Amino acid sequence: MSERGRFISLEGGEGVGKSTQVKALADALRQRGLDVLVTREPGGSEGAERIRELLLTGSQERWGARAEALLFAAARADHVEKAIEPALKSGKWVISDRFVDSSLAYQGGAGGLGIEAVRAINAFGIDENFPDCTLILTLEEGGERARARDLNGSDRIGGRSDDYHRKVEAAFHIIAAEDPDRVKLVDASGAADAVTLRILEAIKELLQ
Ligand SMILES: Nc1ncnc2c1ncn2[C@@H]1O[C@H](COP(=O)(O)OP(=O)(O)OP(=O)(O)O)[C@@H](O)[C@H]1O
Ligand SMILES: [Mg+2]
């Protein structure tokens, strides 16, 4: 039996550099000899990828707020059961590009359901398998990075109003303040390499 791996999630609003940093962090951990699974949400398992399609395409009216939150939670439950837990059990380190805190911030904080209600359905869905460490990347001009990249338009969630995205950002700060042992804010400004160093500093206790 190998020692259980560690579970790290990267969070933050649109275009703050999550996917860039997930890749850089995976490289850094592999250089330390760790076996790493990189995954992303919504998705990360066959069933969850099917639900991803339903969530990210179609009109804004396709899902009401509660159905949307439950679909994200259902996708995440499958992701944990089929991909994350088996990897952790086999000793792999798992890095997820978004996880439960995106639901808390988007569906809970910005979508009007409240952080607590969304935490409750997700705690059930993931059977309390919260990450060992969550890094929320913060950046004022994340929207500009995302717009420069997505010239042909953003998805059903990314395309919501500036006001929605401001509420997401505010909710991420509340989440970090409420759960300081698990959740850390990381400044995502400046060069990608500098951000990676800040991330490695933030997870140094896990690396000991
Ligand atoms: N430190 C950085 N400085 C400048 N540009 C960056 C930096 N990090 C990432 N980028 C660029 O900004 C854009 C958004 O980065 P990335 O896709 O990693 O963000 P994301 O948080 O995953 O976005 P999304 O929420 O849309 O998935 C990309 O074009 C990426 O190459
Ligand atoms: Mg991304």
PDB file of C-alpha atoms and ligand atoms in Angstrom:
ATOM      1  CA  MET A   1       0.000   0.000   0.000  1.00  0.00           C
ATOM      2  CA  SER A   2       1.387   3.391  -1.000  1.00  0.00           C
ATOM      3  CA  GLU A   3       0.937   6.443   1.168  1.00  0.00           C
ATOM      4  CA  ARG A   4      -2.167   8.475   0.291  1.00  0.00           C
ATOM      5  CA  GLY A   5      -1.448  11.351  -2.107  1.00  0.00           C
ATOM      6  CA  ARG A   6      -2.329  14.990  -1.576  1.00  0.00           C
ATOM      7  CA  PHE A   7      -5.167  16.916  -3.185  1.00  0.00           C
ATOM      8  CA  ILE A   8      -4.644  20.527  -4.309  1.00  0.00           C
ATOM      9  CA  SER A   9      -7.210  22.694  -6.116  1.00  0.00           C
ATOM     10  CA  LEU A  10      -6.575  25.942  -7.970  1.00  0.00           C
ATOM     11  CA  GLU A  11      -9.373  28.461  -8.013  1.00  0.00           C
ATOM     12  CA  GLY A  12     -10.162  31.997  -9.085  1.00  0.00           C
ATOM     13  CA  GLY A  13     -12.191  33.966 -11.602  1.00  0.00           C
ATOM     14  CA  GLU A  14     -11.974  33.874 -15.388  1.00  0.00           C
ATOM     15  CA  GLY A  15      -8.532  34.257 -16.911  1.00  0.00           C
ATOM     16  CA  VAL A  16      -6.507  34.618 -13.708  1.00  0.00           C
ATOM     17  CA  GLY A  17      -4.085  31.908 -14.865  1.00  0.00           C
ATOM     18  CA  LYS A  18      -5.445  28.744 -13.233  1.00  0.00           C
ATOM     19  CA  SER A  19      -4.790  26.428 -16.185  1.00  0.00           C
ATOM     20  CA  THR A  20      -1.320  27.921 -16.744  1.00  0.00           C
ATOM     21  CA  GLN A  21      -0.443  27.392 -13.075  1.00  0.00           C
ATOM     22  CA  VAL A  22      -1.941  23.901 -12.831  1.00  0.00           C
ATOM     23  CA  LYS A  23       0.470  22.828 -15.557  1.00  0.00           C
ATOM     24  CA  ALA A  24       3.436  24.619 -13.951  1.00  0.00           C
ATOM     25  CA  LEU A  25       2.652  23.177 -10.524  1.00  0.00           C
ATOM     26  CA  ALA A  26       2.334  19.663 -11.958  1.00  0.00           C
ATOM     27  CA  ASP A  27       5.752  20.073 -13.622  1.00  0.00           C
ATOM     28  CA  ALA A  28       7.291  21.301 -10.355  1.00  0.00           C
ATOM     29  CA  LEU A  29       5.835  18.398  -8.369  1.00  0.00           C
ATOM     30  CA  ARG A  30       6.945  15.847 -10.981  1.00  0.00           C
ATOM     31  CA  GLN A  31      10.469  17.281 -10.765  1.00  0.00           C
ATOM     32  CA  ARG A  32      10.314  16.410  -7.079  1.00  0.00           C
ATOM     33  CA  GLY A  33       9.585  12.801  -8.063  1.00  0.00           C
ATOM     34  CA  LEU A  34       5.866  12.863  -7.270  1.00  0.00           C
ATOM     35  CA  ASP A  35       3.273  11.039  -9.355  1.00  0.00           C
ATOM     36  CA  VAL A  36       0.696  13.673 -10.375  1.00  0.00           C
ATOM     37  CA  LEU A  37      -2.822  13.521 -11.808  1.00  0.00           C
ATOM     38  CA  VAL A  38      -3.978  16.778 -13.405  1.00  0.00           C
ATOM     39  CA  THR A  39      -7.718  17.150 -13.708  1.00  0.00           C
ATOM     40  CA  ARG A  40     -10.296  19.907 -14.188  1.00  0.00           C
ATOM     41  CA  GLU A  41     -13.873  20.898 -13.461  1.00  0.00           C
ATOM     42  CA  PRO A  42     -16.565  20.719 -14.497  1.00  0.00           C
ATOM     43  CA  GLY A  43     -15.507  17.324 -15.806  1.00  0.00           C
ATOM     44  CA  GLY A  44     -12.564  15.083 -15.011  1.00  0.00           C
ATOM     45  CA  SER A  45     -14.454  11.778 -15.316  1.00  0.00           C
ATOM     46  CA  GLU A  46     -16.580  10.362 -18.113  1.00  0.00           C
ATOM     47  CA  GLY A  47     -19.899  11.145 -16.450  1.00  0.00           C
ATOM     48  CA  ALA A  48     -18.788  14.570 -15.294  1.00  0.00           C
ATOM     49  CA  GLU A  49     -17.588  15.488 -18.799  1.00  0.00           C
ATOM     50  CA  ARG A  50     -21.112  14.698 -20.070  1.00  0.00           C
ATOM     51  CA  ILE A  51     -22.580  17.024 -17.444  1.00  0.00           C
ATOM     52  CA  ARG A  52     -19.969  19.680 -18.382  1.00  0.00           C
ATOM     53  CA  GLU A  53     -21.466  19.863 -21.863  1.00  0.00           C
ATOM     54  CA  LEU A  54     -24.908  20.469 -20.370  1.00  0.00           C
ATOM     55  CA  LEU A  55     -23.593  23.196 -18.080  1.00  0.00           C
ATOM     56  CA  LEU A  56     -21.355  25.180 -20.398  1.00  0.00           C
ATOM     57  CA  THR A  57     -23.425  25.250 -23.584  1.00  0.00           C
ATOM     58  CA  GLY A  58     -26.896  26.548 -24.414  1.00  0.00           C
ATOM     59  CA  SER A  59     -28.777  29.650 -23.359  1.00  0.00           C
ATOM     60  CA  GLN A  60     -28.534  31.352 -19.955  1.00  0.00           C
ATOM     61  CA  GLU A  61     -32.118  30.149 -19.295  1.00  0.00           C
ATOM     62  CA  ARG A  62     -31.230  26.516 -19.915  1.00  0.00           C
ATOM     63  CA  TRP A  63     -30.898  25.861 -16.162  1.00  0.00           C
ATOM     64  CA  GLY A  64     -32.313  27.623 -13.135  1.00  0.00           C
ATOM     65  CA  ALA A  65     -29.950  28.443 -10.273  1.00  0.00           C
ATOM     66  CA  ARG A  66     -30.785  25.349  -8.199  1.00  0.00           C
ATOM     67  CA  ALA A  67     -30.619  22.892 -11.069  1.00  0.00           C
ATOM     68  CA  GLU A  68     -27.305  24.422 -12.151  1.00  0.00           C
ATOM     69  CA  ALA A  69     -25.842  24.082  -8.645  1.00  0.00           C
ATOM     70  CA  LEU A  70     -27.028  20.467  -8.359  1.00  0.00           C
ATOM     71  CA  LEU A  71     -25.597  19.576 -11.770  1.00  0.00           C
ATOM     72  CA  PHE A  72     -22.203  20.961 -10.756  1.00  0.00           C
ATOM     73  CA  ALA A  73     -22.430  19.005  -7.492  1.00  0.00           C
ATOM     74  CA  ALA A  74     -23.426  15.816  -9.329  1.00  0.00           C
ATOM     75  CA  ALA A  75     -20.541  16.162 -11.772  1.00  0.00           C
ATOM     76  CA  ARG A  76     -18.171  16.708  -8.846  1.00  0.00           C
ATOM     77  CA  ALA A  77     -19.479  13.645  -6.977  1.00  0.00           C
ATOM     78  CA  ASP A  78     -18.681  11.488 -10.013  1.00  0.00           C
ATOM     79  CA  HIS A  79     -15.286  13.174 -10.464  1.00  0.00           C
ATOM     80  CA  VAL A  80     -14.333  12.410  -6.846  1.00  0.00           C
ATOM     81  CA  GLU A  81     -15.616   8.839  -6.889  1.00  0.00           C
ATOM     82  CA  LYS A  82     -14.229   7.800 -10.275  1.00  0.00           C
ATOM     83  CA  ALA A  83     -11.025   9.814 -10.637  1.00  0.00           C
ATOM     84  CA  ILE A  84      -9.816  11.745  -7.588  1.00  0.00           C
ATOM     85  CA  GLU A  85     -10.267   9.221  -4.767  1.00  0.00           C
ATOM     86  CA  PRO A  86      -8.747   6.277  -6.698  1.00  0.00           C
ATOM     87  CA  ALA A  87      -5.725   8.435  -7.619  1.00  0.00           C
ATOM     88  CA  LEU A  88      -5.193   9.631  -4.026  1.00  0.00           C
ATOM     89  CA  LYS A  89      -5.507   6.074  -2.739  1.00  0.00           C
ATOM     90  CA  SER A  90      -2.838   4.905  -5.180  1.00  0.00           C
ATOM     91  CA  GLY A  91      -0.446   7.580  -3.864  1.00  0.00           C
ATOM     92  CA  LYS A  92      -0.841  10.156  -6.635  1.00  0.00           C
ATOM     93  CA  TRP A  93      -0.980  13.883  -5.989  1.00  0.00           C
ATOM     94  CA  VAL A  94      -4.081  15.361  -7.589  1.00  0.00           C
ATOM     95  CA  ILE A  95      -4.224  18.924  -8.918  1.00  0.00           C
ATOM     96  CA  SER A  96      -7.659  20.090  -9.989  1.00  0.00           C
ATOM     97  CA  ASP A  97      -8.260  23.143 -12.186  1.00  0.00           C
ATOM     98  CA  ARG A  98     -11.316  24.409 -10.224  1.00  0.00           C
ATOM     99  CA  PHE A  99     -13.206  22.354  -7.617  1.00  0.00           C
ATOM    100  CA  VAL A 100     -15.810  22.877  -4.912  1.00  0.00           C
ATOM    101  CA  ASP A 101     -14.925  26.519  -4.184  1.00  0.00           C
ATOM    102  CA  SER A 102     -15.889  27.528  -7.711  1.00  0.00           C
ATOM    103  CA  SER A 103     -19.412  26.317  -6.943  1.00  0.00           C
ATOM    104  CA  LEU A 104     -19.409  28.170  -3.631  1.00  0.00           C
ATOM    105  CA  ALA A 105     -18.300  31.397  -5.342  1.00  0.00           C
ATOM    106  CA  TYR A 106     -20.283  31.185  -8.604  1.00  0.00           C
ATOM    107  CA  GLN A 107     -23.521  29.391  -7.763  1.00  0.00           C
ATOM    108  CA  GLY A 108     -23.451  30.330  -4.059  1.00  0.00           C
ATOM    109  CA  GLY A 109     -22.006  33.845  -3.872  1.00  0.00           C
ATOM    110  CA  ALA A 110     -22.812  35.257  -7.309  1.00  0.00           C
ATOM    111  CA  GLY A 111     -25.804  33.095  -8.290  1.00  0.00           C
ATOM    112  CA  GLY A 112     -27.804  34.043  -5.210  1.00  0.00           C
ATOM    113  CA  LEU A 113     -28.155  30.649  -3.484  1.00  0.00           C
ATOM    114  CA  GLY A 114     -25.732  31.574  -0.718  1.00  0.00           C
ATOM    115  CA  ILE A 115     -22.372  29.980   0.065  1.00  0.00           C
ATOM    116  CA  GLU A 116     -23.740  27.798   2.894  1.00  0.00           C
ATOM    117  CA  ALA A 117     -26.502  26.122   0.858  1.00  0.00           C
ATOM    118  CA  VAL A 118     -24.072  25.283  -1.930  1.00  0.00           C
ATOM    119  CA  ARG A 119     -21.483  24.034   0.564  1.00  0.00           C
ATOM    120  CA  ALA A 120     -24.107  21.666   2.017  1.00  0.00           C
ATOM    121  CA  ILE A 121     -25.055  19.979  -1.272  1.00  0.00           C
ATOM    122  CA  ASN A 122     -21.393  19.661  -2.201  1.00  0.00           C
ATOM    123  CA  ALA A 123     -20.303  18.282   1.165  1.00  0.00           C
ATOM    124  CA  PHE A 124     -22.864  15.521   0.564  1.00  0.00           C
ATOM    125  CA  GLY A 125     -21.759  15.049  -3.063  1.00  0.00           C
ATOM    126  CA  ILE A 126     -18.059  14.704  -2.302  1.00  0.00           C
ATOM    127  CA  ASP A 127     -18.572  12.848   0.983  1.00  0.00           C
ATOM    128  CA  GLU A 128     -16.528  15.569   2.758  1.00  0.00           C
ATOM    129  CA  ASN A 129     -13.479  14.939   0.535  1.00  0.00           C
ATOM    130  CA  PHE A 130     -12.312  18.557   0.518  1.00  0.00           C
ATOM    131  CA  PRO A 131      -8.834  19.303  -0.886  1.00  0.00           C
ATOM    132  CA  ASP A 132      -5.823  19.330   1.445  1.00  0.00           C
ATOM    133  CA  CYS A 133      -5.022  22.772   0.109  1.00  0.00           C
ATOM    134  CA  THR A 134      -6.873  25.249  -2.127  1.00  0.00           C
ATOM    135  CA  LEU A 135      -5.147  28.177  -3.797  1.00  0.00           C
ATOM    136  CA  ILE A 136      -7.341  31.030  -4.976  1.00  0.00           C
ATOM    137  CA  LEU A 137      -5.546  33.111  -7.609  1.00  0.00           C
ATOM    138  CA  THR A 138      -6.447  36.777  -7.358  1.00  0.00           C
ATOM    139  CA  LEU A 139      -6.011  39.296 -10.152  1.00  0.00           C
ATOM    140  CA  GLU A 140      -7.832  42.537 -10.968  1.00  0.00           C
ATOM    141  CA  GLU A 141      -7.334  42.244 -14.728  1.00  0.00           C
ATOM    142  CA  GLY A 142      -8.189  38.531 -15.104  1.00  0.00           C
ATOM    143  CA  GLY A 143     -11.180  39.402 -17.288  1.00  0.00           C
ATOM    144  CA  GLU A 144      -8.865  41.139 -19.755  1.00  0.00           C
ATOM    145  CA  ARG A 145      -6.551  38.104 -20.011  1.00  0.00           C
ATOM    146  CA  ALA A 146      -9.578  35.882 -20.648  1.00  0.00           C
ATOM    147  CA  ARG A 147     -11.057  38.250 -23.262  1.00  0.00           C
ATOM    148  CA  ALA A 148      -7.727  38.491 -25.104  1.00  0.00           C
ATOM    149  CA  ARG A 149      -7.633  34.676 -25.219  1.00  0.00           C
ATOM    150  CA  ASP A 150     -11.330  33.981 -26.015  1.00  0.00           C
ATOM    151  CA  LEU A 151     -11.774  36.202 -29.058  1.00  0.00           C
ATOM    152  CA  ASN A 152     -14.522  33.903 -30.362  1.00  0.00           C
ATOM    153  CA  GLY A 153     -16.606  34.224 -27.186  1.00  0.00           C
ATOM    154  CA  SER A 154     -16.770  32.679 -23.726  1.00  0.00           C
ATOM    155  CA  ASP A 155     -18.895  29.820 -22.359  1.00  0.00           C
ATOM    156  CA  ARG A 156     -22.313  29.907 -20.624  1.00  0.00           C
ATOM    157  CA  ILE A 157     -20.830  30.812 -17.230  1.00  0.00           C
ATOM    158  CA  GLY A 158     -17.859  32.937 -18.344  1.00  0.00           C
ATOM    159  CA  GLY A 159     -20.180  35.088 -20.475  1.00  0.00           C
ATOM    160  CA  ARG A 160     -22.164  36.404 -17.505  1.00  0.00           C
ATOM    161  CA  SER A 161     -22.186  40.088 -16.522  1.00  0.00           C
ATOM    162  CA  ASP A 162     -19.312  42.047 -14.961  1.00  0.00           C
ATOM    163  CA  ASP A 163     -21.483  42.373 -11.848  1.00  0.00           C
ATOM    164  CA  TYR A 164     -21.763  38.550 -11.592  1.00  0.00           C
ATOM    165  CA  HIS A 165     -17.977  38.207 -11.907  1.00  0.00           C
ATOM    166  CA  ARG A 166     -17.387  40.910  -9.270  1.00  0.00           C
ATOM    167  CA  LYS A 167     -19.606  38.926  -6.891  1.00  0.00           C
ATOM    168  CA  VAL A 168     -17.600  35.769  -7.684  1.00  0.00           C
ATOM    169  CA  GLU A 169     -14.393  37.593  -6.722  1.00  0.00           C
ATOM    170  CA  ALA A 170     -15.937  38.888  -3.477  1.00  0.00           C
ATOM    171  CA  ALA A 171     -17.181  35.395  -2.603  1.00  0.00           C
ATOM    172  CA  PHE A 172     -13.713  33.893  -3.119  1.00  0.00           C
ATOM    173  CA  HIS A 173     -12.362  36.331  -0.522  1.00  0.00           C
ATOM    174  CA  ILE A 174     -15.114  35.360   1.941  1.00  0.00           C
ATOM    175  CA  ILE A 175     -14.389  31.639   1.382  1.00  0.00           C
ATOM    176  CA  ALA A 176     -10.662  32.181   2.055  1.00  0.00           C
ATOM    177  CA  ALA A 177     -11.398  34.107   5.245  1.00  0.00           C
ATOM    178  CA  GLU A 178     -13.831  31.429   6.487  1.00  0.00           C
ATOM    179  CA  ASP A 179     -11.482  28.484   5.948  1.00  0.00           C
ATOM    180  CA  PRO A 180      -7.909  29.761   6.411  1.00  0.00           C
ATOM    181  CA  ASP A 181      -6.416  26.331   7.176  1.00  0.00           C
ATOM    182  CA  ARG A 182      -7.402  24.938   3.774  1.00  0.00           C
ATOM    183  CA  VAL A 183      -7.733  27.996   1.541  1.00  0.00           C
ATOM    184  CA  LYS A 184      -4.981  30.495   0.662  1.00  0.00           C
ATOM    185  CA  LEU A 185      -5.132  33.578  -1.558  1.00  0.00           C
ATOM    186  CA  VAL A 186      -2.261  33.853  -4.046  1.00  0.00           C
ATOM    187  CA  ASP A 187      -1.430  37.047  -5.946  1.00  0.00           C
ATOM    188  CA  ALA A 188      -1.652  36.078  -9.643  1.00  0.00           C
ATOM    189  CA  SER A 189      -0.135  39.288 -11.039  1.00  0.00           C
ATOM    190  CA  GLY A 190       3.203  39.425 -12.807  1.00  0.00           C
ATOM    191  CA  ALA A 191       5.068  36.763 -14.763  1.00  0.00           C
ATOM    192  CA  ALA A 192       3.785  33.175 -14.703  1.00  0.00           C
ATOM    193  CA  ASP A 193       7.071  31.921 -13.157  1.00  0.00           C
ATOM    194  CA  ALA A 194       6.715  34.353 -10.271  1.00  0.00           C
ATOM    195  CA  VAL A 195       3.166  33.161  -9.622  1.00  0.00           C
ATOM    196  CA  THR A 196       4.356  29.529  -9.598  1.00  0.00           C
ATOM    197  CA  LEU A 197       6.952  30.399  -6.934  1.00  0.00           C
ATOM    198  CA  ARG A 198       4.200  31.991  -4.800  1.00  0.00           C
ATOM    199  CA  ILE A 199       2.131  28.814  -5.166  1.00  0.00           C
ATOM    200  CA  LEU A 200       5.049  26.597  -4.124  1.00  0.00           C
ATOM    201  CA  GLU A 201       5.572  28.828  -1.099  1.00  0.00           C
ATOM    202  CA  ALA A 202       1.872  28.557  -0.195  1.00  0.00           C
ATOM    203  CA  ILE A 203       1.952  24.730  -0.273  1.00  0.00           C
ATOM    204  CA  LYS A 204       5.348  24.305   1.372  1.00  0.00           C
ATOM    205  CA  GLU A 205       3.863  22.555   4.413  1.00  0.00           C
ATOM    206  CA  LEU A 206       2.396  19.863   2.151  1.00  0.00           C
ATOM    207  CA  LEU A 207       5.790  19.359   0.519  1.00  0.00           C
ATOM    208  CA  GLN A 208       7.664  18.698   3.769  1.00  0.00           C
TER     209      GLN A 208
HETATM  210  N1  LIG B   1       1.256  35.419 -15.429  1.00  0.00           N
HETATM  211  C1  LIG B   1       0.716  35.667 -16.631  1.00  0.00           C
HETATM  212  N2  LIG B   1       1.001  36.810 -17.290  1.00  0.00           N
HETATM  213  C2  LIG B   1       0.447  37.084 -18.503  1.00  0.00           C
HETATM  214  N3  LIG B   1      -0.435  36.279 -19.135  1.00  0.00           N
HETATM  215  C3  LIG B   1      -0.768  35.124 -18.532  1.00  0.00           C
HETATM  216  C4  LIG B   1      -0.223  34.760 -17.244  1.00  0.00           C
HETATM  217  N4  LIG B   1      -0.743  33.568 -16.892  1.00  0.00           N
HETATM  218  C5  LIG B   1      -1.583  33.209 -17.881  1.00  0.00           C
HETATM  219  N5  LIG B   1      -1.590  34.129 -18.864  1.00  0.00           N
HETATM  220  C6  LIG B   1      -2.391  34.118 -20.100  1.00  0.00           C
HETATM  221  O1  LIG B   1      -3.679  34.606 -19.745  1.00  0.00           O
HETATM  222  C7  LIG B   1      -4.706  33.827 -20.370  1.00  0.00           C
HETATM  223  C8  LIG B   1      -5.549  33.157 -19.300  1.00  0.00           C
HETATM  224  O2  LIG B   1      -4.730  32.199 -18.603  1.00  0.00           O
HETATM  225  P1  LIG B   1      -5.337  30.770 -18.215  1.00  0.00           P
HETATM  226  O3  LIG B   1      -6.031  30.167 -19.363  1.00  0.00           O
HETATM  227  O4  LIG B   1      -4.240  30.007 -17.544  1.00  0.00           O
HETATM  228  O5  LIG B   1      -6.394  31.271 -17.112  1.00  0.00           O
HETATM  229  P2  LIG B   1      -7.594  30.463 -16.453  1.00  0.00           P
HETATM  230  O6  LIG B   1      -7.693  31.033 -15.068  1.00  0.00           O
HETATM  231  O7  LIG B   1      -7.389  29.019 -16.610  1.00  0.00           O
HETATM  232  O8  LIG B   1      -8.812  30.965 -17.339  1.00  0.00           O
HETATM  233  P3  LIG B   1     -10.311  30.328 -17.389  1.00  0.00           P
HETATM  234  O9  LIG B   1     -10.997  30.774 -16.147  1.00  0.00           O
HETATM  235  O10 LIG B   1     -10.912  30.967 -18.581  1.00  0.00           O
HETATM  236  O11 LIG B   1     -10.145  28.846 -17.513  1.00  0.00           O
HETATM  237  C9  LIG B   1      -3.986  32.836 -21.270  1.00  0.00           C
HETATM  238  O12 LIG B   1      -3.934  33.370 -22.550  1.00  0.00           O
HETATM  239  C10 LIG B   1      -2.600  32.721 -20.642  1.00  0.00           C
HETATM  240  O13 LIG B   1      -1.615  32.364 -21.584  1.00  0.00           O
HETATM  241 MG    MG B   2      -8.612  27.597 -17.497  1.00  0.00          MG
END
